[in-house]
PDB file of C-alpha atoms in Angstrom:
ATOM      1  CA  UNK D   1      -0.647 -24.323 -29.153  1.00  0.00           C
ATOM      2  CA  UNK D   2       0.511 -20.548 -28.123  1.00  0.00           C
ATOM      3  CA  UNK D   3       4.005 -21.665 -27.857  1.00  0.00           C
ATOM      4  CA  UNK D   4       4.338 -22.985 -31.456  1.00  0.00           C
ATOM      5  CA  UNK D   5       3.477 -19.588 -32.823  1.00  0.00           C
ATOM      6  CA  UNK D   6       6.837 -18.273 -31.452  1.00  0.00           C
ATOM      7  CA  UNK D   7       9.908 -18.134 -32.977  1.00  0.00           C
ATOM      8  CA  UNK D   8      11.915 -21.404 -32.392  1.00  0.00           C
ATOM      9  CA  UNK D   9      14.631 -19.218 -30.123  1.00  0.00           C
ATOM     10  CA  UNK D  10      11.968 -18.002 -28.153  1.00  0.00           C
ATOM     11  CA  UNK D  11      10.270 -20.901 -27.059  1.00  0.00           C
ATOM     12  CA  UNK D  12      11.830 -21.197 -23.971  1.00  0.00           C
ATOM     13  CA  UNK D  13      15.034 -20.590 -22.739  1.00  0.00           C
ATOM     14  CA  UNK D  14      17.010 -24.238 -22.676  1.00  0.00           C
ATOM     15  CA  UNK D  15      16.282 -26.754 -25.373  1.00  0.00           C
ATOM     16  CA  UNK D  16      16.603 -30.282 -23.965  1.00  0.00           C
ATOM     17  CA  UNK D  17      18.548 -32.060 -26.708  1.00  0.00           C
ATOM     18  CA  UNK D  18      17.686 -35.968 -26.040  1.00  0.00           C
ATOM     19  CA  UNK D  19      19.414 -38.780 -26.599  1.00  0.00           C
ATOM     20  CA  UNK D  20      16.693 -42.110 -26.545  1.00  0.00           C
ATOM     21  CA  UNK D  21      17.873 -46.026 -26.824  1.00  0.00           C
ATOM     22  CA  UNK D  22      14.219 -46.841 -26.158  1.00  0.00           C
ATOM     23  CA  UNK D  23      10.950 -45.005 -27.732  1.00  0.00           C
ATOM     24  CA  UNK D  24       9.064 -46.350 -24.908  1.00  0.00           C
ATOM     25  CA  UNK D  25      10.516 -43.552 -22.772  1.00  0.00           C
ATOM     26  CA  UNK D  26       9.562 -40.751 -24.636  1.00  0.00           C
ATOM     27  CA  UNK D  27       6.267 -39.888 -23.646  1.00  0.00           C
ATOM     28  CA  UNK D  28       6.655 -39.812 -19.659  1.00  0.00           C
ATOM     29  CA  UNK D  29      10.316 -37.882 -20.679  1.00  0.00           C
ATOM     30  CA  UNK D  30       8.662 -35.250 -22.849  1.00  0.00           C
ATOM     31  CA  UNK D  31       5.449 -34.674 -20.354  1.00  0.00           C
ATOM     32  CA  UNK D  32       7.929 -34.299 -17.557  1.00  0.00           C
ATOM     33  CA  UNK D  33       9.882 -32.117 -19.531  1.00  0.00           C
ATOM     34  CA  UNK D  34       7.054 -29.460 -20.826  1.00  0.00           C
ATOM     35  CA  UNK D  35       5.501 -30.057 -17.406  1.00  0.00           C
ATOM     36  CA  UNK D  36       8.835 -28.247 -15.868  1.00  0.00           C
ATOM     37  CA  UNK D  37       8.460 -25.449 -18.244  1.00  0.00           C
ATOM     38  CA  UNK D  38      10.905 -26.848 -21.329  1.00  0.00           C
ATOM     39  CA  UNK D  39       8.244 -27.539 -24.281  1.00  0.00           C
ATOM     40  CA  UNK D  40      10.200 -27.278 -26.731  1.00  0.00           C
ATOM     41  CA  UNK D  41      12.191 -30.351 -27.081  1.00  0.00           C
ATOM     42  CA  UNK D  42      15.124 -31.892 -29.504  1.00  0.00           C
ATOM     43  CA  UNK D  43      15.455 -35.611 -30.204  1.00  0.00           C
ATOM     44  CA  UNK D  44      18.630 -36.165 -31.656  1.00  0.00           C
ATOM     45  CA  UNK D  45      18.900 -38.908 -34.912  1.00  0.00           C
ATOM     46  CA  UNK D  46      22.018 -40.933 -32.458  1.00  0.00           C
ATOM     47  CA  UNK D  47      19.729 -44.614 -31.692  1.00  0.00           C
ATOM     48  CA  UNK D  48      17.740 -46.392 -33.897  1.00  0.00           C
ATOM     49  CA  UNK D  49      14.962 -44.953 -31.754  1.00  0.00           C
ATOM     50  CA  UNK D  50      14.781 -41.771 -32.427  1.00  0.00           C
ATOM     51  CA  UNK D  51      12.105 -41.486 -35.197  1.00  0.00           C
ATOM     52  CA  UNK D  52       9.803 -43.706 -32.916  1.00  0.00           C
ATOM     53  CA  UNK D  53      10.475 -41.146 -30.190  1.00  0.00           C
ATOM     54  CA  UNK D  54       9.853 -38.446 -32.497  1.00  0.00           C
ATOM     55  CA  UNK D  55       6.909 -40.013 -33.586  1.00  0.00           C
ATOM     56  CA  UNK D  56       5.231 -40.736 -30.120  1.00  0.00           C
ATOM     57  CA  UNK D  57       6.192 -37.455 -28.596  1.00  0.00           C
ATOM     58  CA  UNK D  58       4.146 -35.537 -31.651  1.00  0.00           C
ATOM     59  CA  UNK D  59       1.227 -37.981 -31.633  1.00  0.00           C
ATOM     60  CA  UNK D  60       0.584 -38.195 -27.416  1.00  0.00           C
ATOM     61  CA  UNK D  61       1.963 -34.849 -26.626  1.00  0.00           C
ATOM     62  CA  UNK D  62       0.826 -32.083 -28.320  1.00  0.00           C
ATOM     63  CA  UNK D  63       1.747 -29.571 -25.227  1.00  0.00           C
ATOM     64  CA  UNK D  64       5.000 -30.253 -26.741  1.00  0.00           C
ATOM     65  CA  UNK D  65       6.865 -28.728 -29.602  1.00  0.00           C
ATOM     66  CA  UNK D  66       9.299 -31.927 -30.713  1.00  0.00           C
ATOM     67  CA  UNK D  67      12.106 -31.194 -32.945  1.00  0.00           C
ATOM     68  CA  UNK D  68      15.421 -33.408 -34.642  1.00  0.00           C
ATOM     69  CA  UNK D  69      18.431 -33.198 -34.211  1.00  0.00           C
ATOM     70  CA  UNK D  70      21.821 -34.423 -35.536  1.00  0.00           C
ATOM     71  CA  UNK D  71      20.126 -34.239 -39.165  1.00  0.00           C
ATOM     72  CA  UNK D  72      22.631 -33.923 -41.867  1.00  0.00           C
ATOM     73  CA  UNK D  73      21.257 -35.710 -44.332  1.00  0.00           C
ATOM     74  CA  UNK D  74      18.181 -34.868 -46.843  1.00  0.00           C
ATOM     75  CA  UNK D  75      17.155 -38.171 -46.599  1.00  0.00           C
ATOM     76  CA  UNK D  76      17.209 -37.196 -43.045  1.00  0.00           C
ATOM     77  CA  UNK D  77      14.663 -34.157 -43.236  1.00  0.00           C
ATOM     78  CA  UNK D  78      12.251 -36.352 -45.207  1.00  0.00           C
ATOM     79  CA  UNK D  79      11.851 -38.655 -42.644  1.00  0.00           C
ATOM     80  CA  UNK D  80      12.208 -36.341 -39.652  1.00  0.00           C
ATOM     81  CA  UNK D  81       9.073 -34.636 -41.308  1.00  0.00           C
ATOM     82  CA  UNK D  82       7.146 -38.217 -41.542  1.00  0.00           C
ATOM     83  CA  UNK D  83       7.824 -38.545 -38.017  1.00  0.00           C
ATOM     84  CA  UNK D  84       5.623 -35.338 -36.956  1.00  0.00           C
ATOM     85  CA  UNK D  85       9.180 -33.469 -36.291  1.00  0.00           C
ATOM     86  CA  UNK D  86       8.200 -29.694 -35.689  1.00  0.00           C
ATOM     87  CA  UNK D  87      11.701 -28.445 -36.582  1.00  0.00           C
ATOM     88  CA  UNK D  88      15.159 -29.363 -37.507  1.00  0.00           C
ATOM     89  CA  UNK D  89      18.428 -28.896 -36.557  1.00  0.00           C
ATOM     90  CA  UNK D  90      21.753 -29.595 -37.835  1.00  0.00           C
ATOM     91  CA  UNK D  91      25.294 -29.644 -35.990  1.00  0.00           C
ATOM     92  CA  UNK D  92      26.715 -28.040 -39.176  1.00  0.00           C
ATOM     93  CA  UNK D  93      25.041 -27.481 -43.234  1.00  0.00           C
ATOM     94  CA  UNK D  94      25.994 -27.407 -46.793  1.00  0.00           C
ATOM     95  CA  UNK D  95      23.624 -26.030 -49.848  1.00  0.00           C
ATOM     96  CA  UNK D  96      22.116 -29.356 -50.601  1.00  0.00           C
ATOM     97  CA  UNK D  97      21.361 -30.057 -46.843  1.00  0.00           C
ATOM     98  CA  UNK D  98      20.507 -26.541 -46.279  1.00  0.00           C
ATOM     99  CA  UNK D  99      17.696 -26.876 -49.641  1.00  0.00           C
ATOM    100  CA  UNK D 100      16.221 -29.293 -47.615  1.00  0.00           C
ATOM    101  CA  UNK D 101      15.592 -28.326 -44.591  1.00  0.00           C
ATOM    102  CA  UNK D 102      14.180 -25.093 -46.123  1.00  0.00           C
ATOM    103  CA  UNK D 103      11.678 -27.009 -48.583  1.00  0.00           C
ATOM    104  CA  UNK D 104      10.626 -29.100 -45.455  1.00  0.00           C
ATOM    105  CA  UNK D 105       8.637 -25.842 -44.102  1.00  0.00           C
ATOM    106  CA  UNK D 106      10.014 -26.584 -41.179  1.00  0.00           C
ATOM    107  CA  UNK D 107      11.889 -24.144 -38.948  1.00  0.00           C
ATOM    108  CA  UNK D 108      15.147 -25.090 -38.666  1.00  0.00           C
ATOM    109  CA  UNK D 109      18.529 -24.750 -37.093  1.00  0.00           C
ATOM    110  CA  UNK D 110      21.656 -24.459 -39.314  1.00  0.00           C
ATOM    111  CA  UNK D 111      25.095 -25.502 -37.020  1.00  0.00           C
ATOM    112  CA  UNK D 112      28.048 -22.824 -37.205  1.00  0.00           C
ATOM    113  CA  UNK D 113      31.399 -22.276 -35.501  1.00  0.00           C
ATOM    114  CA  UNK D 114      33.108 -19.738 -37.760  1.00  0.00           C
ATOM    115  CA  UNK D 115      32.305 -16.312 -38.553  1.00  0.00           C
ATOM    116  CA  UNK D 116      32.515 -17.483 -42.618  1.00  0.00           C
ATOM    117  CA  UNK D 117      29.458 -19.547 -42.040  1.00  0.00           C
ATOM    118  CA  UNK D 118      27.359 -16.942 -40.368  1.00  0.00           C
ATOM    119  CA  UNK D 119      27.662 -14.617 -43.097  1.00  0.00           C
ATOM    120  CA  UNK D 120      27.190 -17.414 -45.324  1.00  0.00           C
ATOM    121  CA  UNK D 121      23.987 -18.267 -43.764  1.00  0.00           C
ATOM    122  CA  UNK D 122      23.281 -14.345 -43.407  1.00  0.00           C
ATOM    123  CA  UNK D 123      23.142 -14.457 -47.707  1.00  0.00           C
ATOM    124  CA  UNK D 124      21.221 -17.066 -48.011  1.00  0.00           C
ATOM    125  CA  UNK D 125      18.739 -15.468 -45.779  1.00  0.00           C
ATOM    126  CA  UNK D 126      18.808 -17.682 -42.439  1.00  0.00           C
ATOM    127  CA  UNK D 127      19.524 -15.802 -39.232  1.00  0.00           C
ATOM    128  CA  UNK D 128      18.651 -18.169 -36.853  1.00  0.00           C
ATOM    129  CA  UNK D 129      21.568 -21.162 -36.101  1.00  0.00           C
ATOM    130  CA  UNK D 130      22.912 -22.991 -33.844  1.00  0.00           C
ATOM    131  CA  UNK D 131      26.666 -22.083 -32.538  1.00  0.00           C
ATOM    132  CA  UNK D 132      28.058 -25.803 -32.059  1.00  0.00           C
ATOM    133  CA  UNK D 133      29.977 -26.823 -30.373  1.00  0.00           C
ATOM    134  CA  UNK D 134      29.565 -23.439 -28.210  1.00  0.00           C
ATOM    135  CA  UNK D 135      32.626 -24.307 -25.477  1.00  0.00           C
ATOM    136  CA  UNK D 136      35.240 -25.738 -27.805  1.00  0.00           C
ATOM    137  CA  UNK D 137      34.231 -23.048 -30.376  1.00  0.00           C
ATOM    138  CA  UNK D 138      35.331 -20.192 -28.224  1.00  0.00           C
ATOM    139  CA  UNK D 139      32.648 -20.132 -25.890  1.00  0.00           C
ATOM    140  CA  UNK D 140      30.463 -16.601 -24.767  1.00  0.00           C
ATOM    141  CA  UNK D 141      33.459 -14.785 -25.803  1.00  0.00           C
ATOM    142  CA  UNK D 142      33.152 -15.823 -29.114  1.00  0.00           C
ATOM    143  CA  UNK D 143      29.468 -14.846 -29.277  1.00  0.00           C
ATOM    144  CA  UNK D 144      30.034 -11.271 -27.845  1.00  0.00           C
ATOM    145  CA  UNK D 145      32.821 -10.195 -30.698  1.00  0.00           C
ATOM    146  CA  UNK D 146      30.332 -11.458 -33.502  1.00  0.00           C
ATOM    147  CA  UNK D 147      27.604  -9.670 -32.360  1.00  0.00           C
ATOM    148  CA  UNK D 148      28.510  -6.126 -33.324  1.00  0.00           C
ATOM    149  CA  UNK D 149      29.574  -6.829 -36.624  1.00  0.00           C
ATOM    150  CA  UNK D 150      26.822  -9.616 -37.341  1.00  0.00           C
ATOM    151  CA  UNK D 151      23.816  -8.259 -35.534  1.00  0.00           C
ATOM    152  CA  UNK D 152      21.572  -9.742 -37.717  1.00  0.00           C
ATOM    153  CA  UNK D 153      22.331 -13.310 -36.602  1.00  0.00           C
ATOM    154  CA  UNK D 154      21.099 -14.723 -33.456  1.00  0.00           C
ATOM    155  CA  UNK D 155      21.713 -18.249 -32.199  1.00  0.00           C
ATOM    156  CA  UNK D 156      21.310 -21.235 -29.709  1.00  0.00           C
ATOM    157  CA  UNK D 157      24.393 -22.543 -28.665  1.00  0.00           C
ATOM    158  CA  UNK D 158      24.436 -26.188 -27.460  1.00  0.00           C
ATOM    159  CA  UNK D 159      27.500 -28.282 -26.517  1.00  0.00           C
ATOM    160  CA  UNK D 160      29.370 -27.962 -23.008  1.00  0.00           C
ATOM    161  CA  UNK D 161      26.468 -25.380 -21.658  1.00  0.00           C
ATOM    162  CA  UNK D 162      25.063 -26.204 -18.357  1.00  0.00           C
ATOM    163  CA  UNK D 163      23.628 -24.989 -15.546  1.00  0.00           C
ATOM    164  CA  UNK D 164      27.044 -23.374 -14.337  1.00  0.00           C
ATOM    165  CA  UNK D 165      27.316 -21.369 -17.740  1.00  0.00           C
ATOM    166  CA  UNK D 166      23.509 -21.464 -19.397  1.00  0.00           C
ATOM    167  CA  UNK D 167      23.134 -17.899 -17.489  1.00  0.00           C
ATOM    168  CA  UNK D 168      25.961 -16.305 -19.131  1.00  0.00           C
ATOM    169  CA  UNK D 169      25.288 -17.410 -22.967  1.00  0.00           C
ATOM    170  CA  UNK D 170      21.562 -16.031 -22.303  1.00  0.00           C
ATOM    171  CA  UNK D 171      22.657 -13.018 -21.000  1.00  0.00           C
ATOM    172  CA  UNK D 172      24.056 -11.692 -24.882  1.00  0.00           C
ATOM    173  CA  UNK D 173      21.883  -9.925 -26.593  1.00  0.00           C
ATOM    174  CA  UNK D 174      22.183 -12.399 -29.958  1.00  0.00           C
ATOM    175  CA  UNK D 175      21.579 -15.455 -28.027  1.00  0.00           C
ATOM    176  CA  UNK D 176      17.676 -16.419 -28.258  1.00  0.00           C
ATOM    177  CA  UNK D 177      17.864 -20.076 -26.118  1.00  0.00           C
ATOM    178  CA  UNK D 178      20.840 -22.719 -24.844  1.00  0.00           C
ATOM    179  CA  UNK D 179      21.049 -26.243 -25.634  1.00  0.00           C
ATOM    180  CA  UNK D 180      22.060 -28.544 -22.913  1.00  0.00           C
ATOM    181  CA  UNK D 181      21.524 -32.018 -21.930  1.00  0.00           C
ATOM    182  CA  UNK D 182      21.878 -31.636 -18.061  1.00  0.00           C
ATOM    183  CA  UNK D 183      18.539 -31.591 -16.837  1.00  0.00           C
ATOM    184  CA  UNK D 184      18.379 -35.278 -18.506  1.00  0.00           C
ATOM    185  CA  UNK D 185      20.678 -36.923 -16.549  1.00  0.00           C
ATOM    186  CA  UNK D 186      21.802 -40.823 -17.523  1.00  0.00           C
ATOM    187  CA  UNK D 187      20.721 -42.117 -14.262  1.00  0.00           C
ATOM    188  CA  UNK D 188      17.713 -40.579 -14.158  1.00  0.00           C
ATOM    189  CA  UNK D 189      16.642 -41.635 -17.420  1.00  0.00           C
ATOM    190  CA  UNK D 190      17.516 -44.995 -16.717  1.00  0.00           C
ATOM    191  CA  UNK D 191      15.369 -44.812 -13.486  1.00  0.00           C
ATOM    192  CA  UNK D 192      13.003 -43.495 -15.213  1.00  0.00           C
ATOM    193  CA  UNK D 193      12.764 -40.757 -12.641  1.00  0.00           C
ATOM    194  CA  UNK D 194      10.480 -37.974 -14.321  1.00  0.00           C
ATOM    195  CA  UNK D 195       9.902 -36.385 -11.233  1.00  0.00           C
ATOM    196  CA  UNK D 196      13.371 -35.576 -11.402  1.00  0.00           C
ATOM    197  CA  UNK D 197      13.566 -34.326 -14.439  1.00  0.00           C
ATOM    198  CA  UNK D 198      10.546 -32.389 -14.032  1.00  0.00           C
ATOM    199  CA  UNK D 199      12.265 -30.476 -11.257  1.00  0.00           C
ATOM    200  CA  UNK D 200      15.881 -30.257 -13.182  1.00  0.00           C
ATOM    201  CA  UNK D 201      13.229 -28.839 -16.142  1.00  0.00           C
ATOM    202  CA  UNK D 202      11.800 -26.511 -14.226  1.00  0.00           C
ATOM    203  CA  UNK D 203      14.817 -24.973 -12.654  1.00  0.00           C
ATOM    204  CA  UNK D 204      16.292 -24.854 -15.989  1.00  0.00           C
ATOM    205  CA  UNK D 205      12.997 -22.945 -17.417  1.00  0.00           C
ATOM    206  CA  UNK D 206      13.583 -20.351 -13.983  1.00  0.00           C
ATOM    207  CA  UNK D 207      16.870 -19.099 -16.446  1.00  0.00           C
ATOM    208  CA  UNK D 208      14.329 -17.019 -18.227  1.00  0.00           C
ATOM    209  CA  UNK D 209      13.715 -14.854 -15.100  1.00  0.00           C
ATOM    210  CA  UNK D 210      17.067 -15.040 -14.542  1.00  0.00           C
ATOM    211  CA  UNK D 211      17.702 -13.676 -18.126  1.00  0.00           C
ATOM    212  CA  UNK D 212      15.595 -10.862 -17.176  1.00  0.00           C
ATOM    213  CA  UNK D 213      16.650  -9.899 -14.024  1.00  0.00           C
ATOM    214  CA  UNK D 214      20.738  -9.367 -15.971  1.00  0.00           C
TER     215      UNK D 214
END
């Protein structure tokens, strides 16, 4: 798949993080999703069916690039790689979880919200993260004053992004992609609406021209 040959960051520009209580949704969720232009596509470890999601999404829809989320565990990695997982990501990292990850082969997604563990991740040779939680953490503001002095690091920030907002974080020049959860709204996925999503996807995936345009 072209896409998978791109850095994780430069999928696309929004990362649907997804939250599943039943497996049986995934499939129709993630087709609607990389049908509206979002193929790359993070389902976090918070049900018990998250592996089974995980599982179906990388077995039935290979148009999509399926990730985990929420890992923090080693134990964690191991079975997010069983599950066909096609990268990781963390909402924060230590050495030992950190070792993991990187012996999975996986890419992955280190969390930070301090300037001490960017240029901790910077020495151990990971400049790709995730900036979490990107509001409470100080926000695009935040992200501007650490890119001079950290240009090396680029990130996706995910928590309290949306479509007011998403434009703004993509606009910095060491932000590759946003995390966000609002083009998977509750009653939607109840409904099992896809069409819906598709169409909250795809004007999610317009950002990129959007990006462009700033």
């Amino acid at each position: 798949m072209a896409s998978s040959s791109l850095p994780l960051l430069d999928i696309a520009p929004v990362v649907p993080v997804v939250v599943l209580a039943d497996a049986a949704d995934a499939v129709p969720l993630a087709r609607a999703l990389v049908a509206g232009g979002l193929p790359a596509i993070e389902v976090t470890l918070r049900t018990p069916a998250a592996l089974d999601a995980i599982r179906a999404i990388a077995g039935e829809v290979p148009e999509a690039v399926v990730g985990a989320g929420t890992v923090i565990t080693p134990a964690q990695v191991s079975d997010c790689v069983a599950a066909g997982a096609r990268f990781l990501v963390s909402p924060g990292w230590t050495d030992v979880l950190l070792e993991a990850m990187r012996e999975s082969g996986l890419p992955f997604l280190p969390g930070v919200s301090t300037t001490s563990e960017v240029v901790a991740l910077l020495e151990r040779g990971v400049r790709e993260m995730k900036f979490f939680p990107a509001e409470a953490a100080g926000g695009t503001a935040y992200l501007k004053s650490l890119a001079g002095p950290l240009p090396g690091a680029r990130f996706c920030p995910t928590g309290g992004i949306g479509p007011g907002n998403a434009a703004e974080y993509l606009s910095l020049p060491n932000v590759g992609c946003v995390g966000g959860t609002w083009m998977l709204p509750a009653d939607a996925v109840a409904a099992r609406d896809w069409g819906r999503v598709e169409t909250l996807a795809r004007e999610a995936a317009a950002l990129r021209t959007l990006r462009a345009q700033v």
